[in-house]
XYZ file of C-alpha atoms in Angstrom:
413
model
C -35.241 -26.086 -16.964
C -36.308 -23.284 -19.299
C -34.946 -22.237 -22.678
C -34.516 -18.524 -23.308
C -32.348 -15.922 -25.027
C -30.298 -13.570 -22.844
C -27.649 -10.882 -23.233
C -24.396 -11.164 -21.303
C -23.610 -7.933 -19.474
C -20.215 -8.711 -17.906
C -17.863 -11.439 -16.651
C -17.958 -12.692 -13.083
C -14.932 -13.394 -10.924
C -14.901 -17.048 -11.999
C -14.978 -16.219 -15.704
C -18.683 -16.939 -16.248
C -20.708 -14.526 -18.328
C -23.478 -12.898 -16.297
C -26.918 -12.051 -17.636
C -29.498 -10.012 -15.755
C -32.553 -12.197 -15.174
C -35.926 -11.234 -13.643
C -34.985 -13.097 -10.443
C -31.347 -12.064 -10.315
C -28.091 -12.812 -12.140
C -27.763 -15.852 -14.396
C -24.263 -17.342 -14.669
C -23.445 -18.638 -18.133
C -20.073 -20.243 -18.757
C -18.187 -19.892 -22.068
C -19.785 -16.549 -22.923
C -18.477 -12.977 -23.191
C -19.819 -9.485 -22.454
C -22.143 -8.135 -25.147
C -23.077 -11.550 -26.527
C -26.626 -12.688 -27.154
C -26.955 -16.393 -26.365
C -29.660 -19.013 -26.127
C -29.482 -21.006 -22.933
C -31.164 -23.688 -20.913
C -31.607 -22.160 -17.467
C -31.755 -24.112 -14.230
C -31.938 -21.940 -11.115
C -29.204 -19.295 -11.564
C -27.111 -21.300 -14.029
C -27.346 -21.207 -17.807
C -26.145 -23.855 -20.267
C -25.243 -22.379 -23.665
C -27.174 -23.834 -26.575
C -26.034 -21.303 -29.177
C -24.156 -18.012 -29.441
C -26.528 -15.947 -31.551
C -24.531 -12.714 -31.550
C -20.840 -13.278 -30.734
C -18.536 -10.710 -29.185
C -15.645 -9.238 -31.225
C -13.470 -10.547 -28.373
C -14.434 -14.151 -29.133
C -11.755 -16.414 -30.594
C -11.505 -20.097 -31.425
C -10.337 -22.020 -28.338
C -7.023 -23.833 -28.909
C -8.067 -26.933 -26.933
C -10.643 -29.545 -27.948
C -11.527 -30.170 -24.288
C -12.745 -26.606 -23.812
C -16.355 -25.561 -24.251
C -19.998 -26.099 -23.242
C -22.179 -29.154 -23.729
C -20.271 -31.134 -21.124
C -17.003 -31.517 -23.002
C -14.932 -29.126 -20.865
C -12.266 -30.666 -18.652
C -12.831 -27.887 -16.108
C -9.284 -26.564 -16.095
C -9.667 -23.444 -18.245
C -12.448 -20.864 -18.216
C -11.535 -18.290 -20.878
C -9.882 -19.834 -23.929
C -12.657 -18.281 -26.017
C -11.531 -14.714 -25.158
C -8.786 -12.885 -27.059
C -5.649 -12.417 -25.008
C -5.690 -8.615 -24.865
C -9.188 -8.534 -23.375
C -8.384 -11.491 -21.153
C -5.372 -9.780 -19.568
C -7.395 -6.614 -18.966
C -10.014 -8.750 -17.195
C -7.341 -10.448 -15.069
C -5.983 -7.086 -13.952
C -9.516 -5.931 -13.142
C -9.938 -8.855 -10.729
C -7.154 -7.346 -8.628
C -8.467 -3.788 -9.001
C -11.951 -4.863 -7.885
C -10.618 -6.810 -4.892
C -8.661 -3.785 -3.710
C -11.631 -1.474 -4.256
C -13.787 -3.738 -2.069
C -11.496 -2.742 0.829
C -11.420 0.916 -0.128
C -7.892 0.686 -1.551
C -6.774 2.834 -4.461
C -3.357 1.794 -5.751
C -1.364 1.691 -8.955
C -2.150 -1.711 -10.464
C 0.278 -2.426 -13.282
C -0.513 -4.345 -16.445
C -0.797 -8.105 -16.099
C 2.493 -9.970 -16.421
C 1.818 -12.527 -19.136
C 3.010 -16.124 -18.971
C 3.089 -18.431 -21.968
C 0.774 -21.444 -22.279
C 2.393 -24.866 -21.948
C 4.488 -23.555 -19.081
C 2.855 -25.252 -16.106
C 5.211 -27.720 -14.452
C 2.798 -29.287 -11.991
C -0.590 -30.926 -12.397
C -3.084 -33.032 -10.479
C -4.764 -35.774 -12.521
C -7.841 -37.739 -11.475
C -8.351 -41.406 -12.273
C -10.982 -44.096 -11.743
C -11.663 -47.566 -13.114
C -15.024 -48.103 -14.795
C -16.780 -50.954 -16.597
C -15.581 -49.396 -19.841
C -11.987 -49.049 -18.716
C -9.864 -46.415 -17.025
C -10.841 -42.752 -16.900
C -7.783 -40.521 -16.589
C -7.777 -36.755 -16.837
C -9.305 -33.774 -15.047
C -12.522 -33.203 -13.119
C -15.182 -31.078 -14.751
C -15.720 -27.861 -12.816
C -18.023 -28.396 -9.858
C -18.418 -32.153 -10.427
C -16.704 -35.459 -9.777
C -16.969 -36.365 -13.467
C -13.568 -37.175 -14.971
C -12.942 -35.996 -18.533
C -10.519 -38.417 -20.147
C -7.774 -36.402 -21.852
C -5.064 -37.146 -24.380
C -3.448 -33.673 -24.507
C -3.367 -30.337 -22.664
C -2.615 -26.803 -23.854
C -1.392 -25.403 -20.524
C 0.921 -28.114 -19.175
C 4.605 -28.233 -20.076
C 5.742 -30.821 -22.639
C 7.715 -32.478 -19.816
C 4.306 -33.563 -18.466
C 2.168 -33.932 -21.591
C 4.783 -36.101 -23.289
C 4.302 -38.619 -20.488
C 0.513 -38.824 -20.300
C 0.606 -42.457 -21.454
C 3.079 -43.230 -18.662
C 0.780 -41.713 -16.034
C -2.137 -43.615 -17.537
C -0.191 -46.879 -17.235
C 0.515 -46.201 -13.566
C -3.090 -45.197 -12.896
C -4.326 -48.355 -14.606
C -2.154 -50.464 -12.322
C -3.491 -48.707 -9.224
C -7.183 -48.500 -10.196
C -8.867 -51.481 -8.593
C -11.760 -50.426 -6.381
C -13.695 -48.087 -8.657
C -12.964 -45.190 -6.304
C -11.320 -42.106 -7.757
C -7.786 -41.144 -6.793
C -5.234 -38.585 -7.948
C -1.738 -38.420 -9.326
C 0.112 -35.210 -8.502
C 2.965 -34.601 -10.931
C 5.847 -32.142 -10.769
C 8.279 -31.797 -13.659
C 11.748 -31.288 -12.191
C 15.220 -30.886 -13.659
C 16.024 -34.534 -12.930
C 12.736 -36.106 -13.956
C 9.119 -36.455 -12.947
C 8.140 -36.416 -9.283
C 4.852 -38.350 -8.952
C 2.704 -38.745 -5.849
C -0.350 -40.969 -5.446
C -3.083 -39.170 -3.499
C -6.520 -40.006 -2.099
C -5.521 -43.647 -1.778
C -4.941 -44.643 1.828
C -2.928 -47.786 1.186
C -1.571 -50.153 -1.425
C -1.180 -53.908 -1.211
C 2.377 -55.196 -1.092
C 1.960 -56.479 -4.636
C 0.749 -53.055 -5.845
C 3.698 -51.390 -4.126
C 6.137 -53.684 -5.875
C 4.410 -53.299 -9.240
C 4.152 -49.501 -8.923
C 7.812 -49.241 -7.916
C 8.939 -51.388 -10.818
C 6.804 -49.428 -13.272
C 8.065 -46.073 -11.964
C 11.652 -47.231 -12.501
C 10.778 -48.559 -15.955
C 9.093 -45.280 -16.906
C 12.074 -43.262 -15.699
C 10.330 -41.305 -12.926
C 12.673 -39.519 -10.544
C 10.479 -40.360 -7.571
C 7.198 -42.095 -6.747
C 5.404 -41.477 -3.452
C 2.217 -42.531 -1.734
C 1.232 -39.207 -0.237
C 4.335 -38.103 1.616
C 5.752 -41.657 1.844
C 8.494 -42.252 -0.732
C 8.064 -45.598 -2.498
C 11.112 -45.259 -4.731
C 13.555 -42.476 -5.540
C 15.749 -43.203 -8.555
C 17.016 -39.611 -8.599
C 16.465 -36.764 -6.205
C 13.927 -34.428 -7.835
C 15.633 -31.067 -8.267
C 14.112 -27.635 -8.793
C 16.182 -24.494 -9.071
C 15.648 -21.275 -7.150
C 17.919 -18.450 -8.339
C 20.680 -20.849 -9.337
C 20.390 -22.976 -6.182
C 19.343 -26.628 -6.545
C 16.700 -27.728 -4.046
C 15.108 -31.159 -3.605
C 11.502 -30.515 -2.522
C 9.579 -33.011 -0.384
C 6.849 -35.163 -1.943
C 3.703 -33.077 -2.634
C 5.646 -30.001 -1.504
C 4.454 -26.649 -2.803
C 6.288 -24.949 -5.661
C 5.108 -22.239 -8.021
C 3.281 -23.722 -11.009
C 5.346 -21.919 -13.669
C 9.092 -21.300 -13.771
C 8.449 -18.177 -15.842
C 6.075 -16.771 -13.231
C 8.347 -17.814 -10.381
C 11.361 -16.021 -11.819
C 9.399 -12.838 -12.485
C 7.942 -12.847 -8.981
C 11.351 -13.392 -7.401
C 12.803 -10.513 -9.422
C 10.057 -8.097 -8.320
C 10.411 -9.018 -4.650
C 14.223 -8.900 -4.633
C 14.334 -5.506 -6.323
C 11.901 -4.056 -3.782
C 13.907 -5.370 -0.829
C 17.344 -4.454 -2.207
C 19.530 -2.495 0.188
C 18.047 -4.188 3.246
C 20.600 -5.531 5.729
C 18.328 -8.278 7.101
C 15.021 -9.541 5.693
C 12.452 -12.153 6.643
C 10.944 -14.601 4.134
C 7.649 -15.703 5.680
C 5.735 -18.764 4.439
C 9.024 -19.489 2.682
C 8.295 -23.014 1.480
C 11.455 -24.630 0.146
C 13.025 -21.265 -0.661
C 11.378 -19.717 -3.721
C 12.428 -16.209 -2.645
C 15.031 -17.055 -0.013
C 18.064 -17.648 -2.173
C 17.698 -14.590 -4.388
C 17.206 -12.428 -1.302
C 20.320 -13.992 0.261
C 22.431 -12.639 -2.582
C 21.949 -9.174 -1.091
C 20.739 -9.576 2.521
C 20.857 -11.897 5.501
C 17.600 -13.870 5.402
C 15.469 -15.415 8.133
C 13.171 -17.986 6.491
C 10.050 -19.094 8.378
C 7.815 -21.993 7.333
C 5.373 -24.335 9.126
C 5.935 -27.334 6.842
C 8.834 -29.289 8.320
C 9.886 -31.197 5.163
C 9.867 -27.984 3.091
C 11.913 -26.211 5.762
C 14.365 -29.128 5.828
C 14.752 -28.966 2.023
C 15.540 -25.251 2.211
C 18.003 -25.747 5.058
C 19.789 -28.593 3.287
C 20.192 -26.555 0.101
C 21.430 -23.526 2.045
C 24.124 -25.614 3.728
C 25.566 -26.663 0.378
C 25.731 -23.363 -1.478
C 28.439 -20.737 -1.195
C 28.550 -17.022 -1.866
C 25.297 -16.066 -0.149
C 24.567 -13.951 2.889
C 23.635 -15.909 6.056
C 20.351 -17.844 5.934
C 18.641 -18.832 9.191
C 15.548 -21.047 9.275
C 12.669 -21.381 11.708
C 9.840 -23.920 11.687
C 6.844 -21.943 12.871
C 3.097 -21.823 12.258
C 2.548 -18.183 11.344
C -1.216 -18.509 11.728
C -0.951 -19.610 15.348
C 2.292 -17.792 16.190
C 2.959 -14.877 13.829
C 6.240 -13.050 14.281
C 5.741 -10.302 16.853
C 7.180 -6.760 16.676
C 9.909 -7.891 19.102
C 10.823 -10.746 16.713
C 10.961 -8.245 13.853
C 13.067 -5.688 15.702
C 16.204 -6.395 13.657
C 14.333 -7.055 10.383
C 14.424 -4.275 7.774
C 12.163 -5.835 5.132
C 9.679 -8.709 4.844
C 8.175 -10.772 2.085
C 5.293 -13.164 2.686
C 3.641 -15.655 0.328
C 0.873 -17.459 2.250
C -1.732 -19.991 1.095
C -5.068 -18.726 -0.232
C -6.258 -17.940 3.304
C -3.808 -15.047 3.371
C -1.706 -13.714 6.245
C -4.120 -11.740 8.414
C -2.500 -12.604 11.748
C 0.982 -11.819 10.463
C -0.167 -8.613 8.754
C -1.566 -7.384 12.064
C 1.831 -7.836 13.733
C 3.694 -6.263 10.808
C 1.421 -3.242 11.066
C 2.561 -2.782 14.678
C 6.268 -3.306 13.864
C 8.999 -0.955 12.655
C 9.635 -2.948 9.438
C 10.258 -0.485 6.615
C 9.339 -2.466 3.493
C 7.001 -5.350 2.705
C 6.502 -7.402 -0.466
C 3.136 -9.154 -0.170
C 2.707 -12.089 -2.564
C -0.712 -13.686 -2.973
C -2.685 -16.159 -5.064
C -5.990 -14.742 -3.782
C -6.813 -11.052 -4.476
C -9.567 -11.039 -1.839
C -7.356 -12.056 1.080
C -4.522 -9.918 -0.284
C -6.804 -6.868 -0.184
C -7.796 -7.676 3.400
C -4.139 -7.978 4.458
C -3.167 -4.789 2.622
C -5.944 -2.892 4.388
C -4.395 -3.929 7.712
C -0.937 -2.779 6.622
C -2.242 0.523 5.257
C -4.060 1.213 8.511
C -0.773 0.494 10.286
C 1.098 3.211 8.414
C 2.322 1.538 5.231
C 1.640 2.902 1.756
C 1.439 0.900 -1.473
C 3.989 1.622 -4.185
C 2.506 -0.717 -6.767
C 0.575 -3.937 -7.325
C 1.516 -6.352 -10.124
C -0.902 -9.052 -11.350
C 0.822 -12.171 -12.703
C -1.024 -14.590 -14.980
C 0.583 -17.802 -13.736
C -2.530 -19.900 -14.419
C -3.286 -19.052 -18.031
C -6.958 -19.050 -19.108
C -8.220 -19.543 -15.557
C -9.785 -17.063 -13.103
C -6.815 -17.492 -10.755
C -4.376 -14.589 -10.581
C -1.215 -14.019 -8.567
C -0.390 -10.521 -7.368
C 2.546 -8.839 -5.668
C 1.979 -5.662 -3.662
C 5.010 -3.572 -2.727
C 4.667 -1.460 0.411
C 6.832 0.908 2.407
C 6.466 3.286 5.323
């Protein structure tokens, strides 16, 4: 390890400052472009010792768990950057990803989401000789930073940190780490125990009793429901849906509603649309206010939750559902023959196989939703080569102060 002074030239895609070293780039977390910093360097990583010449963009981080010297919980990367510069950087992530595929498109300003809006979280826990560790993993390590507060999670979660700690303390017996996945719903907290293969009968009984005492809506061991005092309910465009344990939902209601609005406006006027990778119906129900919708999803429990909700709501256009793995069996042009518009919102791996079939189809409009600009750019390149053109791309800052960015690309023929 060597100590030296370097100048940060720009930010990398993960939010690290990058300095030009004699042997290549040096990645220095918690720094900003234009800053002169003293670091301890090990290989291509730099640990900040001091910020000798700070950037005008530097601000005081709002969270005590953010910063160098090993105190960072690993959740946020850019709390030290003023919000105007931060949102420009987030937009640039999308611009750069598109440019890497030779795509020039109108990329709108970043849609901003407020801190303390995240309704789901994954906590890590482990028993130690000094007691329970409960919090988040430091970036790139298995070290758990014990936390007492969080600046990005909704109060519905942070107000119950002691409750989660009590449950984790009951479960922590072997010294191995495990996780609690938490979703704040309209009817209470939906909590799932993960990375723990089994519980003793006594632990099951104790965990169930504690969950009821703490007022959780549901407690699960992975996908197995241990107790459900109330059905967890989330709302998609006025429709109440009960998602399965550890089922995917958007992290922020604010981001979800904005995304749904953008997609629905683009696909307005379509007689029949397809909602691919539909999950439990994030986009389905808003689209069904104006079009017949065919929802396709590989996850059976999520599909069942969507179908159940659709059966109990009135005033919508017809909704059909299909359980289908779109990676192995993407919808073919023949399947899309009667479909006027499509939206897809895949996992981070993107929708390459489905994009290839869409490019060969006669579908007139596509709304491509993505949490990964790199795979989005790849999929858009396929659609562009198939005759689509991009109307606009909108970055959405659902994960505030992190390098993760959602984006919605609107395409038409």
